[in-house]
Short mmCIF file of N, CA and C in Angstrom, two decimals:
data_model
loop_
_atom_site.label_atom_id
_atom_site.label_comp_id
_atom_site.label_asym_id
_atom_site.label_seq_id
_atom_site.Cartn_x
_atom_site.Cartn_y
_atom_site.Cartn_z
N MET A 1 115.34 96.13 140.23
CA MET A 1 115.21 97.58 140.09
C MET A 1 115.96 98.04 138.82
N THR A 2 117.19 97.56 138.68
CA THR A 2 118.02 97.97 137.52
C THR A 2 117.44 97.39 136.24
N ALA A 3 116.90 96.22 136.27
CA ALA A 3 116.35 95.58 135.09
C ALA A 3 115.09 96.33 134.62
N THR A 4 114.31 96.77 135.57
CA THR A 4 113.09 97.57 135.33
C THR A 4 113.45 98.87 134.60
N LEU A 5 114.48 99.47 135.07
CA LEU A 5 114.90 100.81 134.54
C LEU A 5 115.43 100.58 133.11
N ILE A 6 116.13 99.48 132.93
CA ILE A 6 116.65 99.19 131.61
C ILE A 6 115.51 98.96 130.59
N TRP A 7 114.48 98.17 131.06
CA TRP A 7 113.40 97.93 130.15
C TRP A 7 112.62 99.15 129.85
N ILE A 8 112.45 100.04 130.82
CA ILE A 8 111.76 101.33 130.60
C ILE A 8 112.53 102.19 129.62
N LEU A 9 113.88 102.18 129.82
CA LEU A 9 114.70 102.92 128.90
C LEU A 9 114.62 102.38 127.45
N VAL A 10 114.67 101.06 127.34
CA VAL A 10 114.56 100.44 126.00
C VAL A 10 113.16 100.76 125.37
N ALA A 11 112.14 100.75 126.17
CA ALA A 11 110.78 101.05 125.69
C ALA A 11 110.75 102.54 125.21
N LEU A 12 111.32 103.46 125.94
CA LEU A 12 111.34 104.85 125.60
C LEU A 12 112.11 105.02 124.34
N VAL A 13 113.25 104.38 124.18
CA VAL A 13 114.05 104.57 123.01
C VAL A 13 113.30 104.00 121.78
N ALA A 14 112.64 102.85 121.95
CA ALA A 14 111.86 102.28 120.87
C ALA A 14 110.65 103.24 120.46
N ILE A 15 109.99 103.80 121.41
CA ILE A 15 108.89 104.70 121.09
C ILE A 15 109.46 105.95 120.40
N GLY A 16 110.63 106.43 120.89
CA GLY A 16 111.27 107.62 120.29
C GLY A 16 111.67 107.34 118.84
N LEU A 17 112.25 106.19 118.60
CA LEU A 17 112.59 105.81 117.27
C LEU A 17 111.38 105.69 116.40
N TYR A 18 110.32 105.09 116.80
CA TYR A 18 109.09 104.94 116.08
C TYR A 18 108.49 106.34 115.74
N LEU A 19 108.45 107.21 116.72
CA LEU A 19 107.94 108.53 116.45
C LEU A 19 108.81 109.30 115.44
N SER A 20 110.08 109.08 115.60
CA SER A 20 111.03 109.78 114.65
C SER A 20 110.86 109.26 113.28
N TRP A 21 110.62 107.98 113.11
CA TRP A 21 110.42 107.38 111.83
C TRP A 21 109.11 107.88 111.21
N THR A 22 108.03 107.98 112.09
CA THR A 22 106.78 108.54 111.57
C THR A 22 106.91 110.00 111.16
N ALA A 23 107.59 110.78 111.97
CA ALA A 23 107.81 112.17 111.59
C ALA A 23 108.56 112.26 110.26
N GLY A 24 109.56 111.42 110.05
CA GLY A 24 110.30 111.43 108.78
C GLY A 24 109.46 111.02 107.61
N ARG A 25 108.55 110.04 107.85
CA ARG A 25 107.64 109.59 106.80
C ARG A 25 106.70 110.70 106.43
N LEU A 26 106.22 111.43 107.42
CA LEU A 26 105.31 112.57 107.15
C LEU A 26 106.05 113.62 106.42
N ASP A 27 107.27 113.90 106.82
CA ASP A 27 108.06 114.90 106.08
C ASP A 27 108.26 114.59 104.62
N ARG A 28 108.55 113.24 104.39
CA ARG A 28 108.69 112.77 102.97
C ARG A 28 107.41 112.87 102.19
N LEU A 29 106.28 112.67 102.90
CA LEU A 29 105.04 112.82 102.15
C LEU A 29 104.74 114.32 101.87
N HIS A 30 105.15 115.21 102.71
CA HIS A 30 104.99 116.63 102.46
C HIS A 30 105.86 117.03 101.32
N ALA A 31 107.08 116.49 101.23
CA ALA A 31 107.96 116.78 100.15
C ALA A 31 107.41 116.21 98.85
N ARG A 32 106.80 115.06 98.92
CA ARG A 32 106.20 114.49 97.72
C ARG A 32 105.03 115.32 97.19
N ILE A 33 104.24 115.90 98.19
CA ILE A 33 103.18 116.83 97.81
C ILE A 33 103.67 118.02 97.13
N ASP A 34 104.73 118.61 97.64
CA ASP A 34 105.34 119.76 96.98
C ASP A 34 105.88 119.46 95.58
N ALA A 35 106.50 118.38 95.41
CA ALA A 35 106.98 117.95 94.06
C ALA A 35 105.80 117.76 93.13
N ALA A 36 104.75 117.09 93.64
CA ALA A 36 103.59 116.73 92.77
C ALA A 36 102.87 118.06 92.42
N ARG A 37 102.77 118.96 93.34
CA ARG A 37 102.13 120.31 93.07
C ARG A 37 102.95 121.07 92.04
N ALA A 38 104.26 121.03 92.13
CA ALA A 38 105.09 121.73 91.10
C ALA A 38 104.88 121.09 89.74
N ALA A 39 104.76 119.78 89.67
CA ALA A 39 104.52 119.07 88.42
C ALA A 39 103.11 119.42 87.93
N LEU A 40 102.17 119.51 88.76
CA LEU A 40 100.81 119.85 88.35
C LEU A 40 100.80 121.25 87.86
N ASP A 41 101.40 122.19 88.51
CA ASP A 41 101.47 123.53 88.11
C ASP A 41 102.12 123.70 86.71
N ALA A 42 103.16 122.96 86.50
CA ALA A 42 103.88 122.91 85.25
C ALA A 42 102.88 122.48 84.06
N GLN A 43 102.18 121.42 84.33
CA GLN A 43 101.31 120.81 83.36
C GLN A 43 100.16 121.77 83.06
N LEU A 44 99.61 122.38 84.17
CA LEU A 44 98.48 123.37 83.94
C LEU A 44 98.90 124.54 83.17
N LEU A 45 100.17 125.05 83.42
CA LEU A 45 100.72 126.17 82.68
C LEU A 45 100.95 125.81 81.24
N ARG A 46 101.45 124.57 81.05
CA ARG A 46 101.71 124.16 79.66
C ARG A 46 100.37 124.04 78.86
N ARG A 47 99.41 123.45 79.48
CA ARG A 47 98.07 123.39 78.81
C ARG A 47 97.49 124.75 78.50
N ALA A 48 97.59 125.71 79.44
CA ALA A 48 97.09 127.06 79.16
C ALA A 48 97.87 127.80 78.14
N SER A 49 99.15 127.59 78.11
CA SER A 49 100.03 128.19 77.12
C SER A 49 99.78 127.71 75.77
N VAL A 50 99.65 126.40 75.58
CA VAL A 50 99.36 125.81 74.25
C VAL A 50 97.99 126.22 73.79
N ALA A 51 96.97 126.26 74.72
CA ALA A 51 95.63 126.71 74.32
C ALA A 51 95.65 128.18 73.91
N GLN A 52 96.40 129.01 74.61
CA GLN A 52 96.50 130.41 74.29
C GLN A 52 97.20 130.61 72.93
N GLU A 53 98.27 129.86 72.73
CA GLU A 53 98.99 129.93 71.49
C GLU A 53 98.05 129.47 70.28
N LEU A 54 97.39 128.46 70.52
CA LEU A 54 96.44 127.98 69.50
C LEU A 54 95.33 129.02 69.22
N ALA A 55 94.85 129.68 70.25
CA ALA A 55 93.78 130.62 70.13
C ALA A 55 94.28 131.89 69.29
N THR A 56 95.51 132.22 69.43
CA THR A 56 96.09 133.39 68.70
C THR A 56 96.63 133.00 67.33
N SER A 57 96.71 131.74 66.97
CA SER A 57 97.30 131.37 65.73
C SER A 57 96.50 131.65 64.53
N GLY A 58 95.21 131.90 64.69
CA GLY A 58 94.35 132.21 63.48
C GLY A 58 93.81 130.98 62.84
N VAL A 59 94.01 129.83 63.44
CA VAL A 59 93.59 128.55 62.85
C VAL A 59 92.06 128.33 63.19
N LEU A 60 91.72 128.76 64.38
CA LEU A 60 90.34 128.60 64.78
C LEU A 60 89.45 129.72 64.35
N ASP A 61 88.13 129.48 64.32
CA ASP A 61 87.22 130.57 63.95
C ASP A 61 87.28 131.61 65.08
N PRO A 62 86.90 132.88 64.74
CA PRO A 62 87.03 133.96 65.70
C PRO A 62 86.31 133.69 67.03
N ALA A 63 85.11 133.22 67.03
CA ALA A 63 84.46 132.96 68.31
C ALA A 63 85.17 131.93 69.15
N ALA A 64 85.63 130.82 68.54
CA ALA A 64 86.28 129.80 69.30
C ALA A 64 87.60 130.43 69.82
N SER A 65 88.29 131.16 69.06
CA SER A 65 89.55 131.79 69.43
C SER A 65 89.33 132.69 70.72
N ILE A 66 88.30 133.47 70.70
CA ILE A 66 88.06 134.34 71.81
C ILE A 66 87.74 133.55 73.07
N VAL A 67 86.89 132.56 72.94
CA VAL A 67 86.50 131.72 74.13
C VAL A 67 87.76 131.03 74.71
N LEU A 68 88.53 130.49 73.79
CA LEU A 68 89.72 129.74 74.26
C LEU A 68 90.79 130.69 74.83
N TYR A 69 90.99 131.81 74.17
CA TYR A 69 92.00 132.73 74.67
C TYR A 69 91.61 133.28 76.03
N GLU A 70 90.41 133.67 76.20
CA GLU A 70 89.96 134.22 77.49
C GLU A 70 90.05 133.21 78.66
N ALA A 71 89.63 131.95 78.32
CA ALA A 71 89.80 130.90 79.39
C ALA A 71 91.19 130.65 79.73
N ALA A 72 92.08 130.54 78.71
CA ALA A 72 93.48 130.23 78.91
C ALA A 72 94.16 131.38 79.76
N HIS A 73 93.83 132.61 79.30
CA HIS A 73 94.40 133.79 79.95
C HIS A 73 93.97 133.85 81.46
N ALA A 74 92.71 133.54 81.67
CA ALA A 74 92.18 133.56 83.05
C ALA A 74 92.89 132.48 83.90
N ALA A 75 93.13 131.30 83.28
CA ALA A 75 93.80 130.25 84.00
C ALA A 75 95.22 130.58 84.31
N ARG A 76 95.89 131.26 83.44
CA ARG A 76 97.25 131.67 83.72
C ARG A 76 97.43 132.74 84.73
N GLN A 77 96.35 133.63 84.78
CA GLN A 77 96.52 134.78 85.69
C GLN A 77 95.70 134.58 87.01
N ALA A 78 95.10 133.47 87.19
CA ALA A 78 94.27 133.21 88.37
C ALA A 78 95.10 133.23 89.64
N GLU A 79 94.51 133.85 90.69
CA GLU A 79 95.10 133.80 92.06
C GLU A 79 94.94 132.41 92.53
N GLU A 80 95.66 131.99 93.52
CA GLU A 80 95.64 130.59 94.05
C GLU A 80 94.19 130.17 94.51
N GLU A 81 93.47 131.11 95.13
CA GLU A 81 92.13 130.73 95.57
C GLU A 81 91.16 130.45 94.43
N GLN A 82 91.40 131.09 93.28
CA GLN A 82 90.54 130.90 92.14
C GLN A 82 91.05 129.93 91.10
N ARG A 83 92.21 129.37 91.30
CA ARG A 83 92.88 128.56 90.32
C ARG A 83 92.06 127.33 89.84
N GLU A 84 91.49 126.62 90.79
CA GLU A 84 90.69 125.45 90.48
C GLU A 84 89.53 125.77 89.54
N VAL A 85 88.83 126.89 89.84
CA VAL A 85 87.67 127.29 88.96
C VAL A 85 88.16 127.72 87.62
N ALA A 86 89.29 128.55 87.56
CA ALA A 86 89.78 128.98 86.31
C ALA A 86 90.27 127.78 85.40
N GLU A 87 90.85 126.80 86.03
CA GLU A 87 91.32 125.62 85.20
C GLU A 87 90.22 124.76 84.79
N SER A 88 89.14 124.73 85.63
CA SER A 88 87.93 123.98 85.17
C SER A 88 87.25 124.66 84.00
N GLU A 89 87.23 126.02 84.06
CA GLU A 89 86.65 126.77 82.94
C GLU A 89 87.46 126.64 81.65
N LEU A 90 88.78 126.48 81.78
CA LEU A 90 89.61 126.18 80.61
C LEU A 90 89.30 124.84 80.06
N SER A 91 89.03 123.85 80.92
CA SER A 91 88.71 122.51 80.47
C SER A 91 87.37 122.54 79.69
N GLN A 92 86.45 123.36 80.24
CA GLN A 92 85.10 123.41 79.62
C GLN A 92 85.25 124.11 78.31
N ALA A 93 86.09 125.18 78.20
CA ALA A 93 86.32 125.86 76.95
C ALA A 93 86.93 124.95 75.90
N LEU A 94 87.90 124.13 76.29
CA LEU A 94 88.56 123.19 75.39
C LEU A 94 87.55 122.17 74.86
N ARG A 95 86.69 121.70 75.75
CA ARG A 95 85.68 120.75 75.31
C ARG A 95 84.65 121.46 74.40
N ALA A 96 84.31 122.70 74.65
CA ALA A 96 83.37 123.36 73.71
C ALA A 96 83.95 123.64 72.35
N VAL A 97 85.29 123.99 72.33
CA VAL A 97 85.94 124.29 71.04
C VAL A 97 86.22 123.08 70.26
N PHE A 98 86.61 122.02 71.02
CA PHE A 98 87.07 120.78 70.29
C PHE A 98 86.05 119.73 70.55
N ALA A 99 84.72 120.00 70.49
CA ALA A 99 83.70 119.04 70.67
C ALA A 99 83.59 118.17 69.48
N GLU A 100 83.87 118.66 68.35
CA GLU A 100 83.76 117.84 67.06
C GLU A 100 85.19 117.53 66.51
N PRO A 101 85.31 116.26 66.03
CA PRO A 101 86.64 115.89 65.50
C PRO A 101 86.96 116.72 64.24
N GLN A 102 85.99 117.33 63.55
CA GLN A 102 86.28 118.16 62.45
C GLN A 102 87.10 119.34 62.81
N GLN A 103 86.87 119.92 64.00
CA GLN A 103 87.62 121.06 64.49
C GLN A 103 89.07 120.75 64.66
N VAL A 104 89.34 119.52 65.25
CA VAL A 104 90.71 119.13 65.38
C VAL A 104 91.39 118.84 64.00
N GLU A 105 90.63 118.31 63.08
CA GLU A 105 91.13 118.08 61.78
C GLU A 105 91.47 119.39 61.05
N ALA A 106 90.60 120.35 61.26
CA ALA A 106 90.89 121.75 60.71
C ALA A 106 92.20 122.33 61.23
N VAL A 107 92.40 122.08 62.53
CA VAL A 107 93.65 122.58 63.14
C VAL A 107 94.85 121.81 62.60
N ARG A 108 94.73 120.49 62.44
CA ARG A 108 95.85 119.72 61.92
C ARG A 108 96.17 120.11 60.47
N GLU A 109 95.22 120.48 59.69
CA GLU A 109 95.47 120.77 58.30
C GLU A 109 96.09 122.15 58.10
N ALA A 110 96.03 123.03 59.06
CA ALA A 110 96.63 124.38 58.96
C ALA A 110 98.19 124.22 59.04
N PRO A 111 98.89 125.16 58.45
CA PRO A 111 100.36 125.17 58.63
C PRO A 111 100.80 125.19 60.08
N GLY A 112 101.50 124.21 60.53
CA GLY A 112 102.03 124.11 61.84
C GLY A 112 100.97 123.58 62.81
N GLY A 113 99.79 123.20 62.23
CA GLY A 113 98.65 122.73 63.04
C GLY A 113 98.84 121.35 63.61
N GLU A 114 99.61 120.52 62.83
CA GLU A 114 99.84 119.12 63.30
C GLU A 114 100.64 119.20 64.67
N GLU A 115 101.64 120.03 64.71
CA GLU A 115 102.42 120.18 65.89
C GLU A 115 101.59 120.74 67.03
N ALA A 116 100.82 121.80 66.78
CA ALA A 116 99.93 122.40 67.76
C ALA A 116 98.94 121.37 68.32
N ALA A 117 98.36 120.64 67.43
CA ALA A 117 97.29 119.67 67.86
C ALA A 117 98.01 118.58 68.77
N ARG A 118 99.22 118.15 68.39
CA ARG A 118 99.91 117.13 69.15
C ARG A 118 100.23 117.73 70.51
N GLU A 119 100.76 118.94 70.61
CA GLU A 119 101.06 119.55 71.92
C GLU A 119 99.84 119.72 72.81
N LEU A 120 98.74 120.09 72.16
CA LEU A 120 97.53 120.27 73.01
C LEU A 120 97.04 118.89 73.49
N THR A 121 97.09 117.88 72.61
CA THR A 121 96.66 116.51 73.01
C THR A 121 97.50 116.02 74.18
N GLU A 122 98.80 116.22 74.09
CA GLU A 122 99.68 115.78 75.20
C GLU A 122 99.37 116.60 76.50
N ALA A 123 99.15 117.86 76.33
CA ALA A 123 98.90 118.65 77.50
C ALA A 123 97.57 118.27 78.19
N VAL A 124 96.50 118.03 77.43
CA VAL A 124 95.28 117.69 78.08
C VAL A 124 95.26 116.31 78.64
N ARG A 125 96.17 115.41 78.19
CA ARG A 125 96.28 114.08 78.76
C ARG A 125 97.17 114.08 80.07
N ARG A 126 98.10 115.01 80.06
CA ARG A 126 99.04 114.96 81.29
C ARG A 126 98.43 115.65 82.52
N VAL A 127 97.53 116.56 82.30
CA VAL A 127 96.95 117.26 83.47
C VAL A 127 96.16 116.32 84.40
N PRO A 128 95.33 115.44 83.92
CA PRO A 128 94.63 114.56 84.85
C PRO A 128 95.63 113.60 85.59
N MET A 129 96.66 113.18 84.88
CA MET A 129 97.71 112.34 85.60
C MET A 129 98.39 113.12 86.65
N ALA A 130 98.83 114.31 86.37
CA ALA A 130 99.51 115.13 87.38
C ALA A 130 98.63 115.46 88.56
N ARG A 131 97.35 115.73 88.29
CA ARG A 131 96.40 116.04 89.33
C ARG A 131 96.21 114.75 90.21
N ARG A 132 96.11 113.56 89.61
CA ARG A 132 95.95 112.33 90.30
C ARG A 132 97.15 112.06 91.23
N PHE A 133 98.32 112.25 90.70
CA PHE A 133 99.53 112.06 91.53
C PHE A 133 99.51 113.03 92.74
N HIS A 134 99.19 114.26 92.55
CA HIS A 134 99.07 115.24 93.60
C HIS A 134 98.07 114.81 94.64
N ASN A 135 96.87 114.52 94.18
CA ASN A 135 95.80 114.21 95.09
C ASN A 135 96.03 112.83 95.80
N ASP A 136 96.77 111.94 95.20
CA ASP A 136 97.16 110.70 95.97
C ASP A 136 98.14 111.01 97.02
N ALA A 137 99.08 111.84 96.77
CA ALA A 137 100.05 112.30 97.83
C ALA A 137 99.29 112.97 99.01
N VAL A 138 98.38 113.88 98.65
CA VAL A 138 97.62 114.56 99.64
C VAL A 138 96.74 113.56 100.46
N ARG A 139 96.19 112.56 99.82
CA ARG A 139 95.39 111.65 100.52
C ARG A 139 96.23 110.76 101.49
N ALA A 140 97.48 110.40 101.08
CA ALA A 140 98.33 109.66 101.98
C ALA A 140 98.76 110.46 103.17
N ALA A 141 99.09 111.74 102.98
CA ALA A 141 99.54 112.61 104.06
C ALA A 141 98.32 112.86 104.99
N ARG A 142 97.18 113.03 104.48
CA ARG A 142 96.00 113.28 105.35
C ARG A 142 95.78 112.03 106.23
N ALA A 143 95.88 110.87 105.61
CA ALA A 143 95.60 109.61 106.32
C ALA A 143 96.58 109.52 107.46
N LEU A 144 97.85 109.77 107.31
CA LEU A 144 98.86 109.74 108.35
C LEU A 144 98.64 110.85 109.36
N ARG A 145 98.25 112.00 108.95
CA ARG A 145 98.03 113.11 109.91
C ARG A 145 96.82 112.91 110.76
N ARG A 146 95.92 112.04 110.36
CA ARG A 146 94.64 111.76 111.15
C ARG A 146 95.02 110.77 112.32
N HIS A 147 96.18 110.11 112.27
CA HIS A 147 96.45 109.17 113.34
C HIS A 147 96.60 110.02 114.66
N ARG A 148 96.21 109.31 115.70
CA ARG A 148 96.22 109.97 117.03
C ARG A 148 97.66 110.37 117.46
N LYS A 149 98.60 109.37 117.22
CA LYS A 149 99.97 109.69 117.64
C LYS A 149 100.60 110.93 116.93
N VAL A 150 100.20 111.11 115.70
CA VAL A 150 100.76 112.25 115.01
C VAL A 150 100.17 113.58 115.62
N ARG A 151 98.85 113.53 115.91
CA ARG A 151 98.24 114.73 116.54
C ARG A 151 98.78 114.99 117.95
N LEU A 152 98.87 113.85 118.72
CA LEU A 152 99.29 114.03 120.06
C LEU A 152 100.65 114.51 120.23
N PHE A 153 101.59 113.99 119.43
CA PHE A 153 102.96 114.42 119.54
C PHE A 153 103.35 115.57 118.55
N ARG A 154 102.37 116.02 117.84
CA ARG A 154 102.54 117.13 116.89
C ARG A 154 103.68 116.88 115.95
N LEU A 155 103.63 115.74 115.31
CA LEU A 155 104.68 115.25 114.44
C LEU A 155 104.64 116.11 113.13
N ALA A 156 103.55 116.62 112.78
CA ALA A 156 103.46 117.43 111.50
C ALA A 156 104.11 118.84 111.65
N GLY A 157 104.39 119.16 112.87
CA GLY A 157 105.04 120.48 113.04
C GLY A 157 104.10 121.58 112.58
N HIS A 158 104.65 122.54 111.94
CA HIS A 158 103.81 123.67 111.46
C HIS A 158 103.42 123.59 109.99
N ALA A 159 103.60 122.42 109.45
CA ALA A 159 103.24 122.25 108.02
C ALA A 159 101.67 122.39 107.82
N PRO A 160 101.31 123.15 106.81
CA PRO A 160 99.88 123.37 106.59
C PRO A 160 99.17 122.08 106.22
N PHE A 161 97.95 121.97 106.57
CA PHE A 161 97.14 120.76 106.22
C PHE A 161 97.10 120.66 104.66
N PRO A 162 97.43 119.52 104.15
CA PRO A 162 97.49 119.50 102.60
C PRO A 162 96.03 119.47 102.06
N LEU A 163 95.87 120.20 100.94
CA LEU A 163 94.62 120.29 100.26
C LEU A 163 94.72 119.71 98.90
N ALA A 164 93.66 118.96 98.46
CA ALA A 164 93.60 118.37 97.16
C ALA A 164 93.33 119.45 96.16
N PHE A 165 93.64 119.17 94.92
CA PHE A 165 93.34 120.11 93.84
C PHE A 165 92.20 119.57 93.04
N GLU A 166 91.04 120.15 93.22
CA GLU A 166 89.80 119.59 92.60
C GLU A 166 89.45 120.48 91.44
N MET A 167 89.38 119.90 90.32
CA MET A 167 88.97 120.65 89.05
C MET A 167 88.42 119.68 88.09
N ASP A 168 87.78 120.22 87.11
CA ASP A 168 87.22 119.50 85.96
C ASP A 168 88.41 119.37 84.95
N ASP A 169 88.90 118.08 84.81
CA ASP A 169 90.05 117.99 83.95
C ASP A 169 89.69 116.99 82.82
N GLU A 170 88.41 116.79 82.52
CA GLU A 170 88.00 115.90 81.47
C GLU A 170 88.48 116.47 80.08
N PRO A 171 89.21 115.70 79.34
CA PRO A 171 89.71 116.24 78.10
C PRO A 171 88.61 116.21 77.02
N PRO A 172 88.77 117.03 76.01
CA PRO A 172 87.80 116.96 74.90
C PRO A 172 87.84 115.59 74.22
N THR A 173 86.69 115.01 73.95
CA THR A 173 86.69 113.64 73.37
C THR A 173 87.40 113.63 71.97
N ALA A 174 87.35 114.72 71.20
CA ALA A 174 88.09 114.72 69.95
C ALA A 174 89.60 114.67 70.09
N LEU A 175 90.11 115.13 71.19
CA LEU A 175 91.53 115.06 71.48
C LEU A 175 91.91 113.77 72.23
N ALA A 176 90.99 113.34 73.13
CA ALA A 176 91.26 112.11 73.88
C ALA A 176 91.30 110.87 73.10
N ASP A 177 90.51 110.83 72.00
CA ASP A 177 90.46 109.64 71.24
C ASP A 177 91.51 109.44 70.28
N ARG A 178 92.35 110.51 69.99
CA ARG A 178 93.35 110.49 69.03
C ARG A 178 94.73 110.14 69.63
N PRO A 179 95.59 109.43 68.93
CA PRO A 179 96.86 109.11 69.39
C PRO A 179 97.73 110.41 69.42
N ALA A 180 98.60 110.56 70.44
CA ALA A 180 99.37 111.81 70.55
C ALA A 180 100.42 111.90 69.43
#
């Protein structure tokens, strides 16, 4: 009788430790999502700021400046529900403005243009990486949250279900082909 109680107690402690470890893992994944989202937000803000600065610099032709400025402004001011659409529209505007390598060369030849082109190139390259890190963390957390034990014991607590950030982040070919 005593041996049976001891084995039951050992099994309960082992199950408790496993559930605690799983809850801690899920908590770490949620913290990783928060950090990745902050990094993604910083990269998106940097890209929009550089694009807006370039649009107001007078280096681009007036039509391209207006298109780029409006898209960058919309991306910076977008509410959370509209953020993915606004950022996708900025990507499309960047591709439209910098579709030709000659446009990038014109920016580079202007005073201060080399620095602006380098900043823009870095910004458009970092956004897809930041988005990939964020979405990978979301994918891992979703996979863990789908397990029956997590749902049954409510190990996720009140944490909201993680959502991926889906947007068009394809960089302009004229910028993607150039070294930063």
